[in-house]
PDB file of N, CA and C in Angstrom:
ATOM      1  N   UNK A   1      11.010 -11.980   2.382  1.00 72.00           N
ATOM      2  CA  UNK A   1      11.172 -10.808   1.559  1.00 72.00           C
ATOM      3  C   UNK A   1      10.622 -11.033   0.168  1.00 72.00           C
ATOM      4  N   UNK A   2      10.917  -9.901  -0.482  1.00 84.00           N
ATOM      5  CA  UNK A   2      10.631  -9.936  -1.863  1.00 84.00           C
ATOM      6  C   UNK A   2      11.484  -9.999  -2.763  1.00 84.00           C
ATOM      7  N   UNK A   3      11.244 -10.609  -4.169  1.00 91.00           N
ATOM      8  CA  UNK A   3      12.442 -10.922  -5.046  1.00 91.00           C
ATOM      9  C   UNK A   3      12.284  -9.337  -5.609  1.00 91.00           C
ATOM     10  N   UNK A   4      13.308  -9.758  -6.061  1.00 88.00           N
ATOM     11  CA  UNK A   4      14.286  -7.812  -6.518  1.00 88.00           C
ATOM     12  C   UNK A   4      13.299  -7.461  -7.612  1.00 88.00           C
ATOM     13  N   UNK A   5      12.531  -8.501  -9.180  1.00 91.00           N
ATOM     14  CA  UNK A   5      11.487  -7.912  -9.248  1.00 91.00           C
ATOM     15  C   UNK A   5       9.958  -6.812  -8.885  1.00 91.00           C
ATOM     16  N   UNK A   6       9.881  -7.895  -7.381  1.00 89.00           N
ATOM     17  CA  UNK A   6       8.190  -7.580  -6.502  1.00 89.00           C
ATOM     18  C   UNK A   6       9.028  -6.211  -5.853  1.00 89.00           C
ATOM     19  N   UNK A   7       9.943  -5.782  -5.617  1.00 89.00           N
ATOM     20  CA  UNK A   7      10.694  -5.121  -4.915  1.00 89.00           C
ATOM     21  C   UNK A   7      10.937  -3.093  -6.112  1.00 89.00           C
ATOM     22  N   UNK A   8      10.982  -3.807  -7.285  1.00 85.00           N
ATOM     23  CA  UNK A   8      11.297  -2.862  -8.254  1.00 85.00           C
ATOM     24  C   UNK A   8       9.993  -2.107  -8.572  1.00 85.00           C
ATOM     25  N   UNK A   9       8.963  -3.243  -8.493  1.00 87.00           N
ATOM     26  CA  UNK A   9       7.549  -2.865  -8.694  1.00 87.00           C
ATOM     27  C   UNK A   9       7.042  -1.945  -7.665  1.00 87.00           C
ATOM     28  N   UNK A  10       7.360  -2.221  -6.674  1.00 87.00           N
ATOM     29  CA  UNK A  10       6.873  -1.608  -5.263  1.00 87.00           C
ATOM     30  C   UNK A  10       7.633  -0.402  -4.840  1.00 87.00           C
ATOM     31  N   UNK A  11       8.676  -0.521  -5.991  1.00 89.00           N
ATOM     32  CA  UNK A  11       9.347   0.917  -5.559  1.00 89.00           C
ATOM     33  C   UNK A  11       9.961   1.214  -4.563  1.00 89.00           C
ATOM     34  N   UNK A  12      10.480   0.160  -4.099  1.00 90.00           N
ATOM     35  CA  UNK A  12      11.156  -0.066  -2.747  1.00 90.00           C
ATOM     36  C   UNK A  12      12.959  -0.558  -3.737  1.00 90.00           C
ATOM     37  N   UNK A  13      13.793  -0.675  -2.770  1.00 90.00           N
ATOM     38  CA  UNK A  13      15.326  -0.988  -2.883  1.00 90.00           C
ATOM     39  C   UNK A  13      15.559  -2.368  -2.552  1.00 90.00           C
ATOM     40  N   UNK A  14      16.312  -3.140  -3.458  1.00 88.00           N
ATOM     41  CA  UNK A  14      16.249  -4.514  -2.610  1.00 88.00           C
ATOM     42  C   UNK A  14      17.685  -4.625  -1.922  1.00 88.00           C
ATOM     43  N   UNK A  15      18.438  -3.634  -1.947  1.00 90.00           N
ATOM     44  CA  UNK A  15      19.721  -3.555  -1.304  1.00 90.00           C
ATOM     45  C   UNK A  15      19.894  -2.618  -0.077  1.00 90.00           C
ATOM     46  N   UNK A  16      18.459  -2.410   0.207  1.00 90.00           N
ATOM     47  CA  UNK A  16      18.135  -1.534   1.681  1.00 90.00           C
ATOM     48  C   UNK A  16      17.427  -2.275   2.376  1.00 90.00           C
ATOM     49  N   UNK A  17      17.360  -2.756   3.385  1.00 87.00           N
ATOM     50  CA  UNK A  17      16.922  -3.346   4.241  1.00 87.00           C
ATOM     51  C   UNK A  17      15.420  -2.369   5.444  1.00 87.00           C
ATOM     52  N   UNK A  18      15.618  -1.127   5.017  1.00 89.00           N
ATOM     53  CA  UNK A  18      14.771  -0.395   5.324  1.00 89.00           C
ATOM     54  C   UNK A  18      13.814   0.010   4.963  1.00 89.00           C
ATOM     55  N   UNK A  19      14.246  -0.172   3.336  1.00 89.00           N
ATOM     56  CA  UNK A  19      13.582   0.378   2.167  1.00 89.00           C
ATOM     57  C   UNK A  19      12.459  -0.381   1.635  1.00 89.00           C
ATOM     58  N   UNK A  20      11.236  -0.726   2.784  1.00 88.00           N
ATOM     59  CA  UNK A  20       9.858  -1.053   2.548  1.00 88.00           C
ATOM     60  C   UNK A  20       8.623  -0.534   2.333  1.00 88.00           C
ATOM     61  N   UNK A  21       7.709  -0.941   1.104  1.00 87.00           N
ATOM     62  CA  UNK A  21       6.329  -0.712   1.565  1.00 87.00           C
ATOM     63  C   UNK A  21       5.162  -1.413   3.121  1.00 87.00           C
ATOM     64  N   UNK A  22       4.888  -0.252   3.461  1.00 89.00           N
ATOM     65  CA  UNK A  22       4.328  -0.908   4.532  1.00 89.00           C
ATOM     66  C   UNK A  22       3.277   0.674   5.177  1.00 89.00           C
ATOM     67  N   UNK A  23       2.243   0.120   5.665  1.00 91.00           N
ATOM     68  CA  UNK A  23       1.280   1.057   6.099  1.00 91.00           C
ATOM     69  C   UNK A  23       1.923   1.940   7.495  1.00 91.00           C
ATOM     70  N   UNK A  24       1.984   3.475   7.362  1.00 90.00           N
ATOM     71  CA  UNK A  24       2.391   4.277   8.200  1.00 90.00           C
ATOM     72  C   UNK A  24       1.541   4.994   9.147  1.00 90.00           C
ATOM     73  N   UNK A  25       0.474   4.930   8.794  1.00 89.00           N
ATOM     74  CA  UNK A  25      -0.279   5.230   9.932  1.00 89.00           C
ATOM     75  C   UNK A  25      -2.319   4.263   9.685  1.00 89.00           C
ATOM     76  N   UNK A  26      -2.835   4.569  10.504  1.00 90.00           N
ATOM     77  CA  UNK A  26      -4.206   4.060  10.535  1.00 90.00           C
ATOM     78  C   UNK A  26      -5.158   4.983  11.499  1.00 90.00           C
ATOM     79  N   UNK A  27      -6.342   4.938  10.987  1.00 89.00           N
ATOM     80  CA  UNK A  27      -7.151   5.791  12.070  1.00 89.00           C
ATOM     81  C   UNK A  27      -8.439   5.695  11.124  1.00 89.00           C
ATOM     82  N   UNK A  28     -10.006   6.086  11.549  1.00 85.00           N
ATOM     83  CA  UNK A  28     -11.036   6.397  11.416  1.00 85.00           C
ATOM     84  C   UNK A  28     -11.486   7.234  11.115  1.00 85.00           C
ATOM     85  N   UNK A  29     -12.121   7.600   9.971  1.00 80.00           N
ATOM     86  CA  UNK A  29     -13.404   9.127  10.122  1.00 80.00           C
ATOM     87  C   UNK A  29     -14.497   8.298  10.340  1.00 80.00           C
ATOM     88  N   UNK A  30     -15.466   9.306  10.343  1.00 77.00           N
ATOM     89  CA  UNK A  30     -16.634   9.262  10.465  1.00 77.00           C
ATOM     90  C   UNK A  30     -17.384   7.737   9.695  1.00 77.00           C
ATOM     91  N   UNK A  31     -16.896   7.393   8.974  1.00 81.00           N
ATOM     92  CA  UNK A  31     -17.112   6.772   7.780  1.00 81.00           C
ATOM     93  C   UNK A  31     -16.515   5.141   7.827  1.00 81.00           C
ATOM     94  N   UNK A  32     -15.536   5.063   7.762  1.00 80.00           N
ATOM     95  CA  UNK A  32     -14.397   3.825   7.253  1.00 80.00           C
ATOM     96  C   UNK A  32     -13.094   4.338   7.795  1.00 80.00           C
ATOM     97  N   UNK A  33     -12.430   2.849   7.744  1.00 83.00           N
ATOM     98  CA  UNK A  33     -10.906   3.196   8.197  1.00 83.00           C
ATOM     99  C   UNK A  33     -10.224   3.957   7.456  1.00 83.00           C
ATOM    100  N   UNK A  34      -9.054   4.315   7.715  1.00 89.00           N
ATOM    101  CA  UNK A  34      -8.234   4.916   6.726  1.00 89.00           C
ATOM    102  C   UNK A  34      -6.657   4.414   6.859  1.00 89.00           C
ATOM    103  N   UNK A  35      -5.750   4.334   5.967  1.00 92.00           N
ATOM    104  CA  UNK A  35      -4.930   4.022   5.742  1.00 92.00           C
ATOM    105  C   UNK A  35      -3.716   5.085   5.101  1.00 92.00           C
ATOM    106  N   UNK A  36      -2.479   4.978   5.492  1.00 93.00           N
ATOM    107  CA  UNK A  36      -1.299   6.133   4.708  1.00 93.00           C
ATOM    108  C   UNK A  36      -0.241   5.256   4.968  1.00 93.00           C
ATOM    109  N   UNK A  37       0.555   5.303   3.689  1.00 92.00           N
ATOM    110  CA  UNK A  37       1.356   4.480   3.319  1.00 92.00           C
ATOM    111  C   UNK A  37       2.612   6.028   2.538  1.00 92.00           C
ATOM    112  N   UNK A  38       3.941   5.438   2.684  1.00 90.00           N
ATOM    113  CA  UNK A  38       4.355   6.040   2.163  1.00 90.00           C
ATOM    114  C   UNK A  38       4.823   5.712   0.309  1.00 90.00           C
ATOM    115  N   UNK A  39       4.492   6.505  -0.466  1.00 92.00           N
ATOM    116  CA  UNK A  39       4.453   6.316  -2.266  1.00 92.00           C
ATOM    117  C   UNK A  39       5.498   6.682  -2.843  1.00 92.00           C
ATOM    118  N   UNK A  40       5.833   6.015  -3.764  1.00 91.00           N
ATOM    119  CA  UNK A  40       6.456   6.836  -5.000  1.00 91.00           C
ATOM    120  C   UNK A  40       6.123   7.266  -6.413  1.00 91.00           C
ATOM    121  N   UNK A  41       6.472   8.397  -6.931  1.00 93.00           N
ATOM    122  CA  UNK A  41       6.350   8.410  -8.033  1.00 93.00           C
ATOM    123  C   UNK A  41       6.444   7.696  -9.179  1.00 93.00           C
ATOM    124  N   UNK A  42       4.811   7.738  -9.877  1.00 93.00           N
ATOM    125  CA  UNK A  42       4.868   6.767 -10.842  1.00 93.00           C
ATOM    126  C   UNK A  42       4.314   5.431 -10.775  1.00 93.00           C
ATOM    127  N   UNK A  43       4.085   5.496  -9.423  1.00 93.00           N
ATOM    128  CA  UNK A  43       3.175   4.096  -8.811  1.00 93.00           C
ATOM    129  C   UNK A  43       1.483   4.068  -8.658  1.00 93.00           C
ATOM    130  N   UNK A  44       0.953   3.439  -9.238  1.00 94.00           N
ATOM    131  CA  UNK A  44      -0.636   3.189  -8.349  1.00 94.00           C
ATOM    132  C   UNK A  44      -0.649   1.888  -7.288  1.00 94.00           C
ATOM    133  N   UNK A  45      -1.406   2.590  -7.070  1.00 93.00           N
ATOM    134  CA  UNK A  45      -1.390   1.436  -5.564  1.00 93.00           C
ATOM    135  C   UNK A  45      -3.325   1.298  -5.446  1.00 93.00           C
ATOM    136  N   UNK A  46      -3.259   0.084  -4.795  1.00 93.00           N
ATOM    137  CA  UNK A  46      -4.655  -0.673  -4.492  1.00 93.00           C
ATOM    138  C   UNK A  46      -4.517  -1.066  -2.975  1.00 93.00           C
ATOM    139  N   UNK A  47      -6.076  -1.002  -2.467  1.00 92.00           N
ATOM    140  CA  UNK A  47      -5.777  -1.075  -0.844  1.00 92.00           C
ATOM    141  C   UNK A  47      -6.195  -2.428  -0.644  1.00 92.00           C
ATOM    142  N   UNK A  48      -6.070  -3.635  -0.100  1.00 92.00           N
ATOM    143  CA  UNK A  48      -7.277  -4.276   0.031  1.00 92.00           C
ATOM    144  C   UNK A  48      -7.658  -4.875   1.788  1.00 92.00           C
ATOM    145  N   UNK A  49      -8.513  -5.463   1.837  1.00 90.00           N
ATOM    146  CA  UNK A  49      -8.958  -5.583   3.428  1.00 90.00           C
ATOM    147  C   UNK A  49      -9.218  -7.071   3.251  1.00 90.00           C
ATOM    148  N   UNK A  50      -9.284  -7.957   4.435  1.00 91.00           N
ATOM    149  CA  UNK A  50      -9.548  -9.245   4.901  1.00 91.00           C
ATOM    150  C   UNK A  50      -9.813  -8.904   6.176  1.00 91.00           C
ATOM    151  N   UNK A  51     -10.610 -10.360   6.663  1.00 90.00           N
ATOM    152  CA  UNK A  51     -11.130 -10.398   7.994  1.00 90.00           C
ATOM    153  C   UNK A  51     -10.459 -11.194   8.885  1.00 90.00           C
ATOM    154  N   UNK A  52      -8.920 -11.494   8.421  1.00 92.00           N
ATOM    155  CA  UNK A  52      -7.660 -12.237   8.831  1.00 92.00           C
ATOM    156  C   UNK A  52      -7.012 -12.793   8.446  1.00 92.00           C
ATOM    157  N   UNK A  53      -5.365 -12.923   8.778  1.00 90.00           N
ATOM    158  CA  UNK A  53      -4.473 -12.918   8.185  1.00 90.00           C
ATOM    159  C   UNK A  53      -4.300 -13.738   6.825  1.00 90.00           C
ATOM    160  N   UNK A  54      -4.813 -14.978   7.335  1.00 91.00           N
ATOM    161  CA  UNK A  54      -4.741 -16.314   6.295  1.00 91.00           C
ATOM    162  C   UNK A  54      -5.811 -16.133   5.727  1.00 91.00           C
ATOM    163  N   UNK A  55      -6.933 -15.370   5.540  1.00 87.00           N
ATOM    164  CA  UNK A  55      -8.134 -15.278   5.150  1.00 87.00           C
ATOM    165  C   UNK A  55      -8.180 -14.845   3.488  1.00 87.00           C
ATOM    166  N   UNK A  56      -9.083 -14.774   3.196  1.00 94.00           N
ATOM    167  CA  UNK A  56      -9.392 -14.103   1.911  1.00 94.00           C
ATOM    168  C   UNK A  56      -9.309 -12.553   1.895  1.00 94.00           C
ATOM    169  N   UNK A  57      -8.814 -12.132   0.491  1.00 95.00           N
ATOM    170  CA  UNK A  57      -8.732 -10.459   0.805  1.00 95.00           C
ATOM    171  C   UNK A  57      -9.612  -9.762  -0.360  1.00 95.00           C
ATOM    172  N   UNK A  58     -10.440  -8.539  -0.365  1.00 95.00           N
ATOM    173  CA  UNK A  58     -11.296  -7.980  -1.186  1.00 95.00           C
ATOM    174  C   UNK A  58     -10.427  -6.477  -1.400  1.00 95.00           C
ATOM    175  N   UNK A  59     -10.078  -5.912  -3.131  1.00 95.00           N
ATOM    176  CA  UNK A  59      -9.719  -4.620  -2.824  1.00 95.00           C
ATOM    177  C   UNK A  59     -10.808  -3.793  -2.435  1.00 95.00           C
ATOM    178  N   UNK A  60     -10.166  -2.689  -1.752  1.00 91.00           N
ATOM    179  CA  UNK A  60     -11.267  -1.606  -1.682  1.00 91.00           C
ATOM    180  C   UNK A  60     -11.029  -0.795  -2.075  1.00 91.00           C
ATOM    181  N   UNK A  61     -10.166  -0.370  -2.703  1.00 92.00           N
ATOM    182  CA  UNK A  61      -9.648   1.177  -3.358  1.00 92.00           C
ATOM    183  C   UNK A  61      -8.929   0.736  -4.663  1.00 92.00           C
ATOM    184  N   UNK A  62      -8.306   1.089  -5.614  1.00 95.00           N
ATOM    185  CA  UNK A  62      -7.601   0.440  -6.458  1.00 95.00           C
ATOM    186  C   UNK A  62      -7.690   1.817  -7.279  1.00 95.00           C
ATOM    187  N   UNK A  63      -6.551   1.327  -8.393  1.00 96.00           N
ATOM    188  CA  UNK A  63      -5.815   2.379  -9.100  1.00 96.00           C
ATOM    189  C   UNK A  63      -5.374   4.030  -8.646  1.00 96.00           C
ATOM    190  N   UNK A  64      -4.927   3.884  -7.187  1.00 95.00           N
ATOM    191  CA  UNK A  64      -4.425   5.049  -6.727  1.00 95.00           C
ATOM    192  C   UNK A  64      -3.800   5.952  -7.456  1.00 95.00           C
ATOM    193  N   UNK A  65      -3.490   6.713  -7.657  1.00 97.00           N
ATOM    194  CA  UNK A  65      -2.167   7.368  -8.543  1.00 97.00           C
ATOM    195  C   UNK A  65      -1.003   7.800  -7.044  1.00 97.00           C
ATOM    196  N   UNK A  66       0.199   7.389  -6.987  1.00 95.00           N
ATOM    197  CA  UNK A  66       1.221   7.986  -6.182  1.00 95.00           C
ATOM    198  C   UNK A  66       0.838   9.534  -5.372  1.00 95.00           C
ATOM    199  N   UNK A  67       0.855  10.113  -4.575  1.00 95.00           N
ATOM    200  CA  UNK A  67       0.864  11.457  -3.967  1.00 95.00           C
ATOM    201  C   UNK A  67       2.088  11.342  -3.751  1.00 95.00           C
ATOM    202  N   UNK A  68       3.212  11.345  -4.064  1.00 94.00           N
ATOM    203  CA  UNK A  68       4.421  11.409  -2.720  1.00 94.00           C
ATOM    204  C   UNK A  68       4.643  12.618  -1.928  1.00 94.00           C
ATOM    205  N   UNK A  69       5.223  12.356  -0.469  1.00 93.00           N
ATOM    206  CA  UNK A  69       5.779  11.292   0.311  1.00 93.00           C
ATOM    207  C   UNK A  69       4.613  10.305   0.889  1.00 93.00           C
ATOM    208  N   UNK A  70       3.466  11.066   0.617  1.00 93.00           N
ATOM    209  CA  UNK A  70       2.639  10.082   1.235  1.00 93.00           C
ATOM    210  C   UNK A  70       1.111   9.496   0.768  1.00 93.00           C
ATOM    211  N   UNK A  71       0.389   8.124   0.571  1.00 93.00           N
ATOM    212  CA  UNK A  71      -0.594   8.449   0.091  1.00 93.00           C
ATOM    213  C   UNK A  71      -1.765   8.045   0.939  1.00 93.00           C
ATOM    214  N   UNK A  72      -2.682   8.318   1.102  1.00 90.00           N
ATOM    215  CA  UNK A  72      -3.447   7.577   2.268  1.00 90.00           C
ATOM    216  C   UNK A  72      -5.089   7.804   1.592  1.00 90.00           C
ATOM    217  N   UNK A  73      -5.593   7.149   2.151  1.00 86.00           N
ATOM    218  CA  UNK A  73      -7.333   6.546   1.547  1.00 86.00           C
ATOM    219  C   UNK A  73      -8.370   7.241   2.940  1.00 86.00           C
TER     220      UNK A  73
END
């Protein structure tokens, strides 16, 4: 898990056990993947991609602004 800081940042609860960031859906256009995550207000968010788990990661999107309930790329 995350310390109650990384947790405050992320806009998540550290006294909910439910209460995570984490990607809600995935799919393709024409183009590139896409990603939707659920946001909160007041947050930017950055996407980034690797070519596996332990691997190195590159952002690809960055300084989102929040949509809530949901934000997706």
């Amino acid at each position: 898990g995350m310390t109650n800081l990384g947790e405050s940042k992320a806009g998540t609860n550290p006294t909910n056990a439910a209460s995570v960031l984490a990607v809600t859906a995935t799919g393709t256009n024409s183009v590139q993947p896409q990603v939707a995550w659920a946001s909160v207000a007041g947050k930017t968010y950055t996407v980034w991609r690797g070519l596996a788990p332990a691997g190195a990661y590159q952002p690809v999107a960055s300084n989102l602004p929040a949509t809530p309930p949901v934000n997706s790329t």
